[in-house]
Amino acid sequence: MGRSTDAGADGATERTVREILETVAELAPTVRDSLPGRRRKSEMENPSGETPMAADVYADELFEEHLGNLDGVGEYASEERESVVETGEGLSVAVDPLDGSSNLKSNNTMGTIVGVYDAPLPARGENLVAAAYVLYGPITTLVAAVGDEVTEYVVDDGELGAVRENITLPDDPTVYGFGGRVPDWPDAFESYARDVESDDSLKLRYGGAMIGDINQVLTYGGVFAYPALNSAPNGKLRLQFEGTPIGYIIESAGGASTNGTRSLMTVEPTDLHQRVPVYVGNQSLVERLESALSS
């Protein structure tokens, strides 16, 4: 079972984090190359009651096999599995194997999200020691937050080459993206959204895969939200696999995250697959959102 690391294990933790990121990078070309033949629905149902694509299932099996085999990884969990897989002793890895896989049919952006925790899953965001995402765009890139530093790498034939270091959100944000059906938005969030839309300096960027929208925010500054909905008060995104890893990356880049009232890092997990409203971006925009939701 995964277990927390202590101060004396810092070197081992850093080494394992590096091995996890290198392994994800090594697998990224394989995942990407597998997509053309796996654009169909699988015959499975995941723990959230959804039918994953064949590509989701393949990517999950690939990451579980290779990450689970690392000596410093003690647990592996993903959106596609009911429960945690115990792999030994060490850090816990939570993976969204193919974020935005519904975009396969239309051949649009998707990615992989990885959270590395130093506590058994489900764990608080405060237990993250690293988080990363792979973006399968025109270029395959990997963005990683380790400690308080965010770095973007190009993944070239499975190797990592740093192209941007010490990334911070631009001071003058220019993009926003909001998920969920507009008629299903609570009044307070709709009011905030209309306020954002009225700002001529902000442009809509929403592609149906959270990871692509997050990368826009990290590149240009702005705000992303998949809000609480009237029909789904806890929103759509999963705390463990999407909310906290992405919140960790954005906060490490000088931005902010919230579930509407508090940082995603402080949300107490009660279930491996629990959902959470996710709002991330420049601090000023997130603070305005929290104020709007509390009024």
Steps between C-alpha positions, in 0.01 A plus 500: 500500500620853426629691799612853575863588455701685766774760485769233485344362185516826302771369269307181432184700438673727249645200322163325481326815374762530227451134405121546488527802269755326279278191479196706405707673230626166370143370473351812342600412140357151547170641627487747213582236238227274641219751449405444133394140560317567828240765415213267595317446827627217719275232643571614856341741744725709722432580868320822401247308292650612169601282207865580429659497158724208410785752513421581866524133595822445307670808644396406854642149466823640357549754779408251773752247374794738464439740788404217733829328427708791626668419832391824666132475408273337759155567356344556159147625440316633199160624389445168325548277807266444791770483764866566571757251374770430760838467333747504789629776726541864415313785334143480374423583136154607382447515123238621256637288214331688216331824597261615226480163326154595371696725265638194321202482265548860388882476517548781748732561796538258789757422767616298800497631859722365779499582871775370729404489869704413809198349675260210437220572255264672513721783623475876545660731248731613778658153474605553139874503439464538122240521228522495123302482183579388148334693219453307175476808282679584175808451719511253790595693812523421870444768764621407849481671837757377750519697819410855406653489152312435176682387187378425149679229302471388141472122483724395211510127438426441868771737623438821696644828377426808711364793298355723776618511860371678811165552329264751656158613380521828304395804702254609230263207441339461159301173489213325677320167462188384684352150490151366560174587326418868542135432602639279777724769649397634842402868492809616690740331258306621198527855631878459535525348151311791345730742679805322356345489153445876509873560542635575151851396605388138553427251221313170520715188470312178568581178318319220682817358657593662827871451446499709182311781672735489798799527269344813348465653847858409593628649174293817474356553848130490577247274670360152446190369673296186505248629751253349737181445300135507601478134398844411640596710805842334512573570135647246261875484554666257743684645797777242514576462130426846361417761764796484734774424243390789280449726801852415615649593163310829476580598861867412443493740204379783723129455433215386720259209523170460681194280529303821542588561863851367563818393324470162333813404692304506826190308391465184710461188281233257612495271198752406232268609221328797659422797282568865573432840342827624351593865454862589421692792355643841581447591864300814422249308287467217752452745787226676302336162442505406869351838584226452239415153626479615862270796433 
